[in-house]
PDB file of C-alpha atoms in Angstrom:
ATOM      1  CA  MET A   1     -24.283-160.502  -3.149  1.00  0.00           C
ATOM      2  CA  LEU A   2     -23.255-162.424  -6.190  1.00  0.00           C
ATOM      3  CA  SER A   3     -26.162-161.172  -8.356  1.00  0.00           C
ATOM      4  CA  ASP A   4     -25.221-157.607  -7.264  1.00  0.00           C
ATOM      5  CA  VAL A   5     -21.645-158.437  -8.396  1.00  0.00           C
ATOM      6  CA  ILE A   6     -22.982-159.801 -11.773  1.00  0.00           C
ATOM      7  CA  ARG A   7     -25.397-156.928 -12.408  1.00  0.00           C
ATOM      8  CA  SER A   8     -22.779-154.492 -11.664  1.00  0.00           C
ATOM      9  CA  MET A   9     -20.299-156.311 -13.970  1.00  0.00           C
ATOM     10  CA  ILE A  10     -22.790-156.130 -16.910  1.00  0.00           C
ATOM     11  CA  GLU A  11     -23.939-152.596 -16.433  1.00  0.00           C
ATOM     12  CA  HIS A  12     -20.308-151.482 -16.857  1.00  0.00           C
ATOM     13  CA  GLN A  13     -20.432-152.875 -20.259  1.00  0.00           C
ATOM     14  CA  PRO A  14     -21.519-150.656 -23.338  1.00  0.00           C
ATOM     15  CA  ASP A  15     -23.106-153.662 -25.103  1.00  0.00           C
ATOM     16  CA  MET A  16     -24.990-155.337 -22.402  1.00  0.00           C
ATOM     17  CA  ARG A  17     -27.693-154.368 -20.064  1.00  0.00           C
ATOM     18  CA  VAL A  18     -29.940-155.923 -17.168  1.00  0.00           C
ATOM     19  CA  VAL A  19     -33.289-155.877 -18.176  1.00  0.00           C
ATOM     20  CA  CYS A  20     -34.755-157.441 -14.883  1.00  0.00           C
ATOM     21  CA  GLU A  21     -33.747-159.379 -11.773  1.00  0.00           C
ATOM     22  CA  VAL A  22     -35.869-161.811  -9.966  1.00  0.00           C
ATOM     23  CA  LEU A  23     -35.684-163.956  -6.751  1.00  0.00           C
ATOM     24  CA  ASP A  24     -37.492-167.079  -7.386  1.00  0.00           C
ATOM     25  CA  PRO A  25     -38.317-169.453 -10.463  1.00  0.00           C
ATOM     26  CA  ILE A  26     -41.964-168.572 -10.516  1.00  0.00           C
ATOM     27  CA  GLU A  27     -41.173-164.851 -10.832  1.00  0.00           C
ATOM     28  CA  LEU A  28     -38.497-165.670 -13.360  1.00  0.00           C
ATOM     29  CA  LEU A  29     -40.893-167.749 -15.763  1.00  0.00           C
ATOM     30  CA  ARG A  30     -43.632-164.945 -15.276  1.00  0.00           C
ATOM     31  CA  THR A  31     -41.015-162.123 -15.982  1.00  0.00           C
ATOM     32  CA  MET A  32     -39.837-163.591 -19.201  1.00  0.00           C
ATOM     33  CA  ARG A  33     -43.142-163.499 -20.748  1.00  0.00           C
ATOM     34  CA  LEU A  34     -43.358-159.859 -20.192  1.00  0.00           C
ATOM     35  CA  VAL A  35     -39.675-158.644 -20.744  1.00  0.00           C
ATOM     36  CA  PRO A  36     -37.827-160.996 -23.264  1.00  0.00           C
ATOM     37  CA  ALA A  37     -34.116-161.161 -22.621  1.00  0.00           C
ATOM     38  CA  ASP A  38     -31.316-162.633 -24.597  1.00  0.00           C
ATOM     39  CA  VAL A  39     -29.503-164.314 -21.682  1.00  0.00           C
ATOM     40  CA  VAL A  40     -30.806-165.689 -18.372  1.00  0.00           C
ATOM     41  CA  ILE A  41     -28.251-165.915 -16.007  1.00  0.00           C
ATOM     42  CA  ILE A  42     -29.108-168.131 -12.934  1.00  0.00           C
ATOM     43  CA  THR A  43     -27.279-167.878  -9.644  1.00  0.00           C
ATOM     44  CA  PRO A  44     -27.769-171.012  -7.286  1.00  0.00           C
ATOM     45  CA  LEU A  45     -27.960-168.940  -4.137  1.00  0.00           C
ATOM     46  CA  LYS A  46     -31.171-167.412  -5.389  1.00  0.00           C
ATOM     47  CA  VAL A  47     -32.834-169.840  -7.318  1.00  0.00           C
ATOM     48  CA  ASN A  48     -32.902-173.536  -6.957  1.00  0.00           C
ATOM     49  CA  GLY A  49     -33.870-176.545  -9.124  1.00  0.00           C
ATOM     50  CA  ASP A  50     -31.909-175.178 -11.881  1.00  0.00           C
ATOM     51  CA  GLN A  51     -32.567-177.896 -14.346  1.00  0.00           C
ATOM     52  CA  ARG A  52     -36.154-177.641 -14.181  1.00  0.00           C
ATOM     53  CA  ILE A  53     -36.005-174.004 -14.539  1.00  0.00           C
ATOM     54  CA  CYS A  54     -34.057-174.467 -17.770  1.00  0.00           C
ATOM     55  CA  ASN A  55     -36.686-176.950 -19.174  1.00  0.00           C
ATOM     56  CA  HIS A  56     -39.633-174.845 -18.425  1.00  0.00           C
ATOM     57  CA  LEU A  57     -37.741-171.706 -19.793  1.00  0.00           C
ATOM     58  CA  LEU A  58     -36.665-173.597 -22.962  1.00  0.00           C
ATOM     59  CA  GLU A  59     -40.275-174.788 -23.582  1.00  0.00           C
ATOM     60  CA  GLU A  60     -41.550-171.186 -23.957  1.00  0.00           C
ATOM     61  CA  HIS A  61     -38.296-169.459 -25.312  1.00  0.00           C
ATOM     62  CA  PRO A  62     -36.408-172.117 -27.359  1.00  0.00           C
ATOM     63  CA  LEU A  63     -33.919-169.707 -28.838  1.00  0.00           C
ATOM     64  CA  LEU A  64     -33.048-168.457 -25.308  1.00  0.00           C
ATOM     65  CA  LYS A  65     -29.351-168.660 -24.016  1.00  0.00           C
ATOM     66  CA  ILE A  66     -29.172-169.726 -20.154  1.00  0.00           C
ATOM     67  CA  MET A  67     -26.078-169.460 -18.262  1.00  0.00           C
ATOM     68  CA  ILE A  68     -25.856-171.332 -14.829  1.00  0.00           C
ATOM     69  CA  LEU A  69     -23.658-170.579 -12.331  1.00  0.00           C
ATOM     70  CA  SER A  70     -23.116-173.928 -10.062  1.00  0.00           C
ATOM     71  CA  ALA A  71     -22.854-173.982  -6.539  1.00  0.00           C
ATOM     72  CA  ASN A  72     -20.701-171.296  -5.136  1.00  0.00           C
ATOM     73  CA  SER A  73     -20.342-170.203  -8.716  1.00  0.00           C
ATOM     74  CA  LYS A  74     -17.136-172.428  -8.954  1.00  0.00           C
ATOM     75  CA  ALA A  75     -18.202-173.085 -12.730  1.00  0.00           C
ATOM     76  CA  GLY A  76     -20.242-171.268 -15.181  1.00  0.00           C
ATOM     77  CA  LEU A  77     -22.246-173.399 -17.662  1.00  0.00           C
ATOM     78  CA  LEU A  78     -23.760-171.738 -20.913  1.00  0.00           C
ATOM     79  CA  PHE A  79     -26.831-173.754 -22.590  1.00  0.00           C
ATOM     80  CA  GLN A  80     -27.851-173.233 -25.943  1.00  0.00           C
ATOM     81  CA  MET A  81     -31.051-174.914 -27.377  1.00  0.00           C
ATOM     82  CA  GLY A  82     -31.051-176.662 -24.049  1.00  0.00           C
ATOM     83  CA  VAL A  83     -27.523-178.224 -24.379  1.00  0.00           C
ATOM     84  CA  PRO A  84     -24.446-177.166 -22.483  1.00  0.00           C
ATOM     85  CA  THR A  85     -22.011-175.770 -24.813  1.00  0.00           C
ATOM     86  CA  ILE A  86     -19.557-173.848 -22.618  1.00  0.00           C
ATOM     87  CA  ARG A  87     -18.236-174.624 -19.461  1.00  0.00           C
ATOM     88  CA  ILE A  88     -15.926-172.421 -17.287  1.00  0.00           C
ATOM     89  CA  ASP A  89     -14.242-173.663 -14.203  1.00  0.00           C
ATOM     90  CA  ASP A  90     -13.889-170.827 -11.641  1.00  0.00           C
ATOM     91  CA  PRO A  91     -14.544-168.315 -14.019  1.00  0.00           C
ATOM     92  CA  SER A  92     -13.176-164.717 -13.766  1.00  0.00           C
ATOM     93  CA  GLU A  93     -15.539-161.505 -14.685  1.00  0.00           C
ATOM     94  CA  GLN A  94     -13.716-161.227 -18.230  1.00  0.00           C
ATOM     95  CA  GLU A  95     -14.357-164.895 -18.850  1.00  0.00           C
ATOM     96  CA  ILE A  96     -18.107-164.648 -17.997  1.00  0.00           C
ATOM     97  CA  LEU A  97     -18.483-161.578 -20.348  1.00  0.00           C
ATOM     98  CA  SER A  98     -16.475-163.013 -22.971  1.00  0.00           C
ATOM     99  CA  ALA A  99     -18.664-166.160 -23.106  1.00  0.00           C
ATOM    100  CA  LEU A 100     -21.807-164.332 -22.930  1.00  0.00           C
ATOM    101  CA  ARG A 101     -20.752-162.297 -26.023  1.00  0.00           C
ATOM    102  CA  THR A 102     -19.627-165.613 -27.837  1.00  0.00           C
ATOM    103  CA  ILE A 103     -23.009-167.108 -27.232  1.00  0.00           C
ATOM    104  CA  VAL A 104     -25.196-164.138 -28.258  1.00  0.00           C
ATOM    105  CA  ARG A 105     -23.357-163.251 -31.387  1.00  0.00           C
TER     106      ARG A 105
ATOM    107  CA  MET B   1      -9.835-135.676   3.751  1.00  0.00           C
ATOM    108  CA  GLN B   2     -11.376-139.040   4.976  1.00  0.00           C
ATOM    109  CA  GLU B   3      -8.964-141.953   5.002  1.00  0.00           C
ATOM    110  CA  SER B   4     -10.001-145.021   3.078  1.00  0.00           C
ATOM    111  CA  ILE B   5     -10.979-148.334   5.174  1.00  0.00           C
ATOM    112  CA  GLN B   6      -8.313-150.857   3.986  1.00  0.00           C
ATOM    113  CA  ILE B   7     -10.054-154.026   3.150  1.00  0.00           C
ATOM    114  CA  PHE B   8      -8.678-157.593   2.488  1.00  0.00           C
ATOM    115  CA  ILE B   9     -10.909-160.132   0.528  1.00  0.00           C
ATOM    116  CA  ALA B  10     -10.456-163.872   1.102  1.00  0.00           C
ATOM    117  CA  ASP B  11     -12.690-166.067  -0.910  1.00  0.00           C
ATOM    118  CA  ASP B  12     -12.138-169.123  -3.179  1.00  0.00           C
ATOM    119  CA  ASN B  13     -14.922-167.858  -5.417  1.00  0.00           C
ATOM    120  CA  ARG B  14     -13.058-166.036  -8.068  1.00  0.00           C
ATOM    121  CA  LEU B  15     -16.201-164.284  -9.784  1.00  0.00           C
ATOM    122  CA  LEU B  16     -17.346-163.094  -6.227  1.00  0.00           C
ATOM    123  CA  ARG B  17     -13.710-161.922  -5.320  1.00  0.00           C
ATOM    124  CA  GLU B  18     -13.037-159.922  -8.088  1.00  0.00           C
ATOM    125  CA  GLY B  19     -16.684-158.581  -8.362  1.00  0.00           C
ATOM    126  CA  LEU B  20     -16.269-157.317  -4.829  1.00  0.00           C
ATOM    127  CA  VAL B  21     -13.044-155.621  -5.494  1.00  0.00           C
ATOM    128  CA  SER B  22     -14.568-153.919  -8.554  1.00  0.00           C
ATOM    129  CA  MET B  23     -17.555-152.774  -6.521  1.00  0.00           C
ATOM    130  CA  LEU B  24     -15.828-151.824  -3.279  1.00  0.00           C
ATOM    131  CA  VAL B  25     -13.157-149.836  -4.881  1.00  0.00           C
ATOM    132  CA  GLU B  26     -16.127-147.491  -6.255  1.00  0.00           C
ATOM    133  CA  GLN B  27     -16.869-146.755  -2.573  1.00  0.00           C
ATOM    134  CA  ASN B  28     -15.109-143.350  -1.713  1.00  0.00           C
ATOM    135  CA  ASP B  29     -14.054-144.520   1.816  1.00  0.00           C
ATOM    136  CA  MET B  30     -12.868-147.820   0.822  1.00  0.00           C
ATOM    137  CA  LEU B  31      -9.704-149.403  -0.430  1.00  0.00           C
ATOM    138  CA  VAL B  32      -9.061-153.148  -1.244  1.00  0.00           C
ATOM    139  CA  VAL B  33      -5.508-153.701  -0.377  1.00  0.00           C
ATOM    140  CA  GLY B  34      -5.356-157.451  -1.290  1.00  0.00           C
ATOM    141  CA  LYS B  35      -7.071-160.704  -2.019  1.00  0.00           C
ATOM    142  CA  ALA B  36      -6.686-164.331  -1.834  1.00  0.00           C
ATOM    143  CA  PRO B  37      -8.327-167.662  -2.980  1.00  0.00           C
ATOM    144  CA  SER B  38      -7.560-169.763   0.148  1.00  0.00           C
ATOM    145  CA  GLY B  39      -7.220-169.476   3.747  1.00  0.00           C
ATOM    146  CA  ARG B  40      -3.628-170.236   4.022  1.00  0.00           C
ATOM    147  CA  GLU B  41      -2.593-167.654   1.610  1.00  0.00           C
ATOM    148  CA  ALA B  42      -4.908-165.175   3.100  1.00  0.00           C
ATOM    149  CA  LEU B  43      -3.120-165.729   6.338  1.00  0.00           C
ATOM    150  CA  GLU B  44       0.132-164.839   4.949  1.00  0.00           C
ATOM    151  CA  GLN B  45      -1.164-161.870   3.257  1.00  0.00           C
ATOM    152  CA  ILE B  46      -2.921-160.338   5.991  1.00  0.00           C
ATOM    153  CA  LYS B  47       0.026-160.754   8.438  1.00  0.00           C
ATOM    154  CA  ARG B  48       1.908-158.761   5.823  1.00  0.00           C
ATOM    155  CA  LEU B  49      -0.593-156.114   4.679  1.00  0.00           C
ATOM    156  CA  ARG B  50      -2.453-155.531   8.000  1.00  0.00           C
ATOM    157  CA  PRO B  51      -5.793-154.388   6.493  1.00  0.00           C
ATOM    158  CA  GLU B  52      -8.030-152.913   8.640  1.00  0.00           C
ATOM    159  CA  VAL B  53     -10.969-155.187   7.777  1.00  0.00           C
ATOM    160  CA  ALA B  54     -10.811-158.585   6.379  1.00  0.00           C
ATOM    161  CA  LEU B  55     -13.768-160.187   4.615  1.00  0.00           C
ATOM    162  CA  ILE B  56     -13.544-163.822   5.102  1.00  0.00           C
ATOM    163  CA  ASP B  57     -15.408-166.573   3.240  1.00  0.00           C
ATOM    164  CA  ILE B  58     -16.565-169.230   5.742  1.00  0.00           C
ATOM    165  CA  GLY B  59     -15.885-172.332   3.341  1.00  0.00           C
ATOM    166  CA  MET B  60     -12.380-172.151   1.866  1.00  0.00           C
ATOM    167  CA  PRO B  61      -9.890-174.608   0.999  1.00  0.00           C
ATOM    168  CA  ASP B  62      -6.671-175.212   3.037  1.00  0.00           C
ATOM    169  CA  LYS B  63      -7.927-173.330   5.910  1.00  0.00           C
ATOM    170  CA  ASP B  64     -11.736-172.322   6.441  1.00  0.00           C
ATOM    171  CA  GLY B  65     -12.973-169.093   7.557  1.00  0.00           C
ATOM    172  CA  ILE B  66     -13.403-169.928  11.170  1.00  0.00           C
ATOM    173  CA  GLU B  67      -9.935-171.522  11.295  1.00  0.00           C
ATOM    174  CA  LEU B  68      -8.456-168.463   9.689  1.00  0.00           C
ATOM    175  CA  THR B  69     -10.251-166.019  12.163  1.00  0.00           C
ATOM    176  CA  GLN B  70      -8.825-167.908  14.862  1.00  0.00           C
ATOM    177  CA  ALA B  71      -5.265-167.712  13.523  1.00  0.00           C
ATOM    178  CA  LEU B  72      -5.669-163.888  12.974  1.00  0.00           C
ATOM    179  CA  ARG B  73      -6.662-163.275  16.539  1.00  0.00           C
ATOM    180  CA  GLN B  74      -3.322-164.612  17.353  1.00  0.00           C
ATOM    181  CA  ASP B  75      -1.104-163.121  14.628  1.00  0.00           C
ATOM    182  CA  ALA B  76      -3.287-159.981  13.612  1.00  0.00           C
ATOM    183  CA  PRO B  77      -5.597-159.100  16.494  1.00  0.00           C
ATOM    184  CA  GLU B  78      -6.110-155.690  15.299  1.00  0.00           C
ATOM    185  CA  VAL B  79      -7.682-156.810  11.869  1.00  0.00           C
ATOM    186  CA  LYS B  80     -11.634-156.868  11.987  1.00  0.00           C
ATOM    187  CA  VAL B  81     -13.093-160.047  10.561  1.00  0.00           C
ATOM    188  CA  ILE B  82     -16.288-160.115   8.751  1.00  0.00           C
ATOM    189  CA  ILE B  83     -17.293-163.661   8.012  1.00  0.00           C
ATOM    190  CA  LEU B  84     -19.221-164.131   4.500  1.00  0.00           C
ATOM    191  CA  GLY B  85     -21.616-167.158   5.426  1.00  0.00           C
ATOM    192  CA  MET B  86     -23.679-169.480   3.328  1.00  0.00           C
ATOM    193  CA  ILE B  87     -26.675-170.359   5.805  1.00  0.00           C
ATOM    194  CA  ASP B  88     -28.200-168.417   8.633  1.00  0.00           C
ATOM    195  CA  LEU B  89     -27.544-170.994  11.219  1.00  0.00           C
ATOM    196  CA  SER B  90     -27.003-169.718  14.910  1.00  0.00           C
ATOM    197  CA  ASP B  91     -24.481-172.401  15.705  1.00  0.00           C
ATOM    198  CA  GLU B  92     -22.262-171.318  12.997  1.00  0.00           C
ATOM    199  CA  ILE B  93     -22.632-167.554  13.787  1.00  0.00           C
ATOM    200  CA  MET B  94     -21.722-168.526  17.491  1.00  0.00           C
ATOM    201  CA  GLN B  95     -18.675-170.375  16.233  1.00  0.00           C
ATOM    202  CA  CYS B  96     -17.467-167.358  14.196  1.00  0.00           C
ATOM    203  CA  ILE B  97     -18.055-164.901  17.227  1.00  0.00           C
ATOM    204  CA  GLU B  98     -16.110-167.265  19.406  1.00  0.00           C
ATOM    205  CA  ALA B  99     -13.381-167.507  16.945  1.00  0.00           C
ATOM    206  CA  GLY B 100     -13.221-163.606  17.131  1.00  0.00           C
ATOM    207  CA  ALA B 101     -15.308-162.161  14.065  1.00  0.00           C
ATOM    208  CA  ALA B 102     -16.833-158.939  14.444  1.00  0.00           C
ATOM    209  CA  GLY B 103     -19.395-159.406  11.856  1.00  0.00           C
ATOM    210  CA  TYR B 104     -21.415-162.088   9.892  1.00  0.00           C
ATOM    211  CA  VAL B 105     -22.862-161.326   6.301  1.00  0.00           C
ATOM    212  CA  LEU B 106     -24.917-163.817   4.342  1.00  0.00           C
ATOM    213  CA  LYS B 107     -23.729-164.290   0.909  1.00  0.00           C
ATOM    214  CA  GLU B 108     -27.247-163.918  -0.195  1.00  0.00           C
ATOM    215  CA  SER B 109     -27.231-160.477   1.348  1.00  0.00           C
ATOM    216  CA  SER B 110     -27.174-157.516  -0.689  1.00  0.00           C
ATOM    217  CA  PHE B 111     -24.053-155.575  -1.501  1.00  0.00           C
ATOM    218  CA  ASP B 112     -25.116-152.610   0.048  1.00  0.00           C
ATOM    219  CA  HIS B 113     -25.653-154.523   3.197  1.00  0.00           C
ATOM    220  CA  LEU B 114     -22.063-155.712   3.204  1.00  0.00           C
ATOM    221  CA  VAL B 115     -20.944-152.086   2.788  1.00  0.00           C
ATOM    222  CA  GLU B 116     -22.935-150.965   5.782  1.00  0.00           C
ATOM    223  CA  THR B 117     -21.383-154.075   7.646  1.00  0.00           C
ATOM    224  CA  ILE B 118     -17.788-152.908   6.788  1.00  0.00           C
ATOM    225  CA  ARG B 119     -18.470-149.407   7.998  1.00  0.00           C
ATOM    226  CA  SER B 120     -19.994-150.436  11.252  1.00  0.00           C
ATOM    227  CA  VAL B 121     -17.338-152.952  11.902  1.00  0.00           C
ATOM    228  CA  HIS B 122     -14.574-150.348  10.905  1.00  0.00           C
ATOM    229  CA  ARG B 123     -16.077-148.065  13.822  1.00  0.00           C
ATOM    230  CA  GLY B 124     -15.724-150.670  16.179  1.00  0.00           C
ATOM    231  CA  GLU B 125     -19.217-152.149  16.417  1.00  0.00           C
ATOM    232  CA  SER B 126     -20.131-155.948  16.012  1.00  0.00           C
ATOM    233  CA  PHE B 127     -22.662-156.447  13.234  1.00  0.00           C
ATOM    234  CA  CYS B 128     -24.974-159.068  12.009  1.00  0.00           C
ATOM    235  CA  SER B 129     -28.371-158.538  10.323  1.00  0.00           C
ATOM    236  CA  PRO B 130     -31.563-158.275  12.584  1.00  0.00           C
ATOM    237  CA  GLN B 131     -32.772-161.779  11.486  1.00  0.00           C
ATOM    238  CA  MET B 132     -29.674-163.355  12.575  1.00  0.00           C
ATOM    239  CA  THR B 133     -29.689-161.293  15.838  1.00  0.00           C
ATOM    240  CA  ALA B 134     -32.873-162.920  16.734  1.00  0.00           C
ATOM    241  CA  SER B 135     -31.641-166.193  16.039  1.00  0.00           C
ATOM    242  CA  LEU B 136     -28.416-165.653  17.903  1.00  0.00           C
ATOM    243  CA  PHE B 137     -30.335-164.590  21.089  1.00  0.00           C
ATOM    244  CA  THR B 138     -32.412-167.863  20.794  1.00  0.00           C
ATOM    245  CA  ARG B 139     -29.425-169.757  20.769  1.00  0.00           C
ATOM    246  CA  ILE B 140     -27.927-167.820  23.584  1.00  0.00           C
ATOM    247  CA  ALA B 141     -31.083-168.431  25.443  1.00  0.00           C
ATOM    248  CA  GLU B 142     -30.689-172.046  24.862  1.00  0.00           C
ATOM    249  CA  LEU B 143     -26.978-172.108  26.154  1.00  0.00           C
ATOM    250  CA  ALA B 144     -28.127-169.998  29.205  1.00  0.00           C
ATOM    251  CA  SER B 145     -30.896-172.705  30.091  1.00  0.00           C
ATOM    252  CA  GLU B 146     -28.480-175.425  29.806  1.00  0.00           C
ATOM    253  CA  LYS B 147     -26.391-173.869  32.634  1.00  0.00           C
ATOM    254  CA  MET B 148     -29.446-173.131  34.750  1.00  0.00           C
ATOM    255  CA  PRO B 149     -29.430-176.374  36.804  1.00  0.00           C
ATOM    256  CA  LYS B 150     -25.815-175.247  38.171  1.00  0.00           C
ATOM    257  CA  LEU B 151     -26.995-171.803  38.942  1.00  0.00           C
ATOM    258  CA  GLN B 152     -30.093-173.250  40.669  1.00  0.00           C
ATOM    259  CA  ASN B 153     -27.918-175.052  43.056  1.00  0.00           C
ATOM    260  CA  SER B 154     -26.718-172.177  44.672  1.00  0.00           C
ATOM    261  CA  VAL B 155     -30.269-171.174  45.905  1.00  0.00           C
ATOM    262  CA  LYS B 156     -30.597-174.833  47.161  1.00  0.00           C
ATOM    263  CA  LEU B 157     -28.143-174.247  49.869  1.00  0.00           C
ATOM    264  CA  THR B 158     -29.531-174.306  53.295  1.00  0.00           C
ATOM    265  CA  VAL B 159     -29.444-171.648  56.049  1.00  0.00           C
ATOM    266  CA  ARG B 160     -27.216-174.134  57.800  1.00  0.00           C
ATOM    267  CA  GLU B 161     -25.019-174.901  55.021  1.00  0.00           C
ATOM    268  CA  LEU B 162     -24.570-170.934  54.262  1.00  0.00           C
ATOM    269  CA  GLU B 163     -23.654-170.537  58.007  1.00  0.00           C
ATOM    270  CA  ILE B 164     -20.856-173.118  57.595  1.00  0.00           C
ATOM    271  CA  ILE B 165     -19.519-171.739  54.475  1.00  0.00           C
ATOM    272  CA  THR B 166     -19.328-168.386  56.178  1.00  0.00           C
ATOM    273  CA  LEU B 167     -17.450-169.796  59.050  1.00  0.00           C
ATOM    274  CA  ILE B 168     -15.157-171.788  56.600  1.00  0.00           C
ATOM    275  CA  ALA B 169     -14.486-168.562  54.850  1.00  0.00           C
ATOM    276  CA  GLU B 170     -13.537-167.050  58.165  1.00  0.00           C
ATOM    277  CA  GLY B 171     -10.765-169.832  58.666  1.00  0.00           C
ATOM    278  CA  LEU B 172     -12.482-171.914  60.968  1.00  0.00           C
ATOM    279  CA  PRO B 173     -11.580-175.891  61.071  1.00  0.00           C
ATOM    280  CA  ASN B 174     -14.547-178.119  61.513  1.00  0.00           C
ATOM    281  CA  LYS B 175     -13.992-178.798  65.061  1.00  0.00           C
ATOM    282  CA  GLU B 176     -14.420-174.942  65.868  1.00  0.00           C
ATOM    283  CA  ILE B 177     -17.402-174.706  63.526  1.00  0.00           C
ATOM    284  CA  ALA B 178     -19.128-177.419  65.408  1.00  0.00           C
ATOM    285  CA  GLN B 179     -18.455-175.497  68.590  1.00  0.00           C
ATOM    286  CA  ARG B 180     -19.758-172.404  67.335  1.00  0.00           C
ATOM    287  CA  LEU B 181     -23.041-173.934  66.061  1.00  0.00           C
ATOM    288  CA  PHE B 182     -23.428-176.342  68.874  1.00  0.00           C
ATOM    289  CA  ILE B 183     -23.381-179.530  66.591  1.00  0.00           C
ATOM    290  CA  GLU B 184     -21.189-182.475  66.296  1.00  0.00           C
ATOM    291  CA  THR B 185     -18.122-182.394  64.203  1.00  0.00           C
ATOM    292  CA  GLN B 186     -19.245-185.157  62.091  1.00  0.00           C
ATOM    293  CA  THR B 187     -22.386-183.209  61.401  1.00  0.00           C
ATOM    294  CA  VAL B 188     -20.194-180.339  60.061  1.00  0.00           C
ATOM    295  CA  LYS B 189     -18.327-182.777  58.010  1.00  0.00           C
ATOM    296  CA  ASN B 190     -21.498-183.995  56.500  1.00  0.00           C
ATOM    297  CA  HIS B 191     -22.659-180.601  55.685  1.00  0.00           C
ATOM    298  CA  VAL B 192     -19.541-179.730  53.944  1.00  0.00           C
ATOM    299  CA  HIS B 193     -19.763-182.901  51.981  1.00  0.00           C
ATOM    300  CA  ASN B 194     -23.340-181.978  50.923  1.00  0.00           C
ATOM    301  CA  ILE B 195     -22.206-178.407  50.064  1.00  0.00           C
ATOM    302  CA  LEU B 196     -19.542-179.693  47.682  1.00  0.00           C
ATOM    303  CA  ASP B 197     -21.889-182.216  46.219  1.00  0.00           C
ATOM    304  CA  LYS B 198     -24.227-179.825  45.425  1.00  0.00           C
ATOM    305  CA  LEU B 199     -22.145-177.144  44.297  1.00  0.00           C
ATOM    306  CA  GLN B 200     -20.005-179.821  42.133  1.00  0.00           C
ATOM    307  CA  LEU B 201     -16.906-178.529  43.739  1.00  0.00           C
ATOM    308  CA  GLN B 202     -13.676-180.052  45.023  1.00  0.00           C
ATOM    309  CA  ASN B 203     -12.797-178.512  48.108  1.00  0.00           C
ATOM    310  CA  ARG B 204     -13.587-175.880  50.789  1.00  0.00           C
ATOM    311  CA  LEU B 205     -11.423-173.355  49.395  1.00  0.00           C
ATOM    312  CA  GLU B 206     -13.664-173.512  45.994  1.00  0.00           C
ATOM    313  CA  ALA B 207     -16.659-173.431  48.255  1.00  0.00           C
ATOM    314  CA  VAL B 208     -15.752-170.135  49.709  1.00  0.00           C
ATOM    315  CA  ARG B 209     -14.830-168.712  46.547  1.00  0.00           C
ATOM    316  CA  TYR B 210     -18.153-169.717  44.899  1.00  0.00           C
ATOM    317  CA  ALA B 211     -20.104-168.244  47.881  1.00  0.00           C
ATOM    318  CA  ARG B 212     -17.840-164.937  47.885  1.00  0.00           C
ATOM    319  CA  GLU B 213     -18.591-164.296  44.147  1.00  0.00           C
ATOM    320  CA  ARG B 214     -22.145-164.700  44.708  1.00  0.00           C
ATOM    321  CA  ASN B 215     -22.384-162.742  47.750  1.00  0.00           C
ATOM    322  CA  LEU B 216     -23.828-165.781  49.648  1.00  0.00           C
ATOM    323  CA  LEU B 217     -21.633-165.404  52.748  1.00  0.00           C
ATOM    324  CA  LYS B 218     -23.563-164.375  55.690  1.00  0.00           C
ATOM    325  CA  GLN B 219     -22.774-161.001  57.588  1.00  0.00           C
ATOM    326  CA  SER B 220     -21.138-161.410  60.966  1.00  0.00           C
TER     327      SER B 220
END
């Protein structure tokens, strides 16, 4: 449900698009080799072991930006170069979108 | 023109709460009339707004989803509740049903599934996914088997004990029952004691009611 919400939110933006949606970490790593993305958003309800996935992703794609929505998505964390740079508590749609634009710019 | 289903959303997850509002308003037959981040606030608003369907997160601060559902059953019984749950646990689903929920949807379900559930519940149906229905039936079977020993006791009553319950039901005291069956009064007392013990009942009236409800009384 949360991933549907995020996809819908992004699809309504003129400057963003969802290139792929996956359900598990292995699929994520495999897909990223085929469909490069600027940002990966990880929702905890679908993908577990967030930190290990981040490490794997960043090894293969060092410039990748990653947004992790914490358990229940009560906080959003944005990683650049593997370092958390933005933390948003209980983020709204607008705050998530704004953070994504900031980090990709 | 078809009237819109009036929906309320109670979830402490702001992103999900706002996102669901944005997505539900795109449905032609749905209207979000209110939203709240906590159980207590949701209860106040729902009592005032009287939506037709309330989507309620199971784990909210102040008042969790089950407590809120119970409160709504008292204060706004016409509101149909759909619980947004985190895990597929039959015990949790049973608790929600007991509290008065009409539907249970996992948060990891798709948005389309949620929309389908809202429409079903609005039509007056109870709804959970086929996977959850299976675990629910398993749990019901477990609960039923826990009650089986009591039920089995009813078939363990002897013919004589059934005769005695039937005569008690006719209003006869022990002495007259003894005369009717050509046995001692003390023997009747023993039978009555055994019957109450087997059925785990307190008195003769309860035994008669028990037998009557199960059609155990012999035809005279």
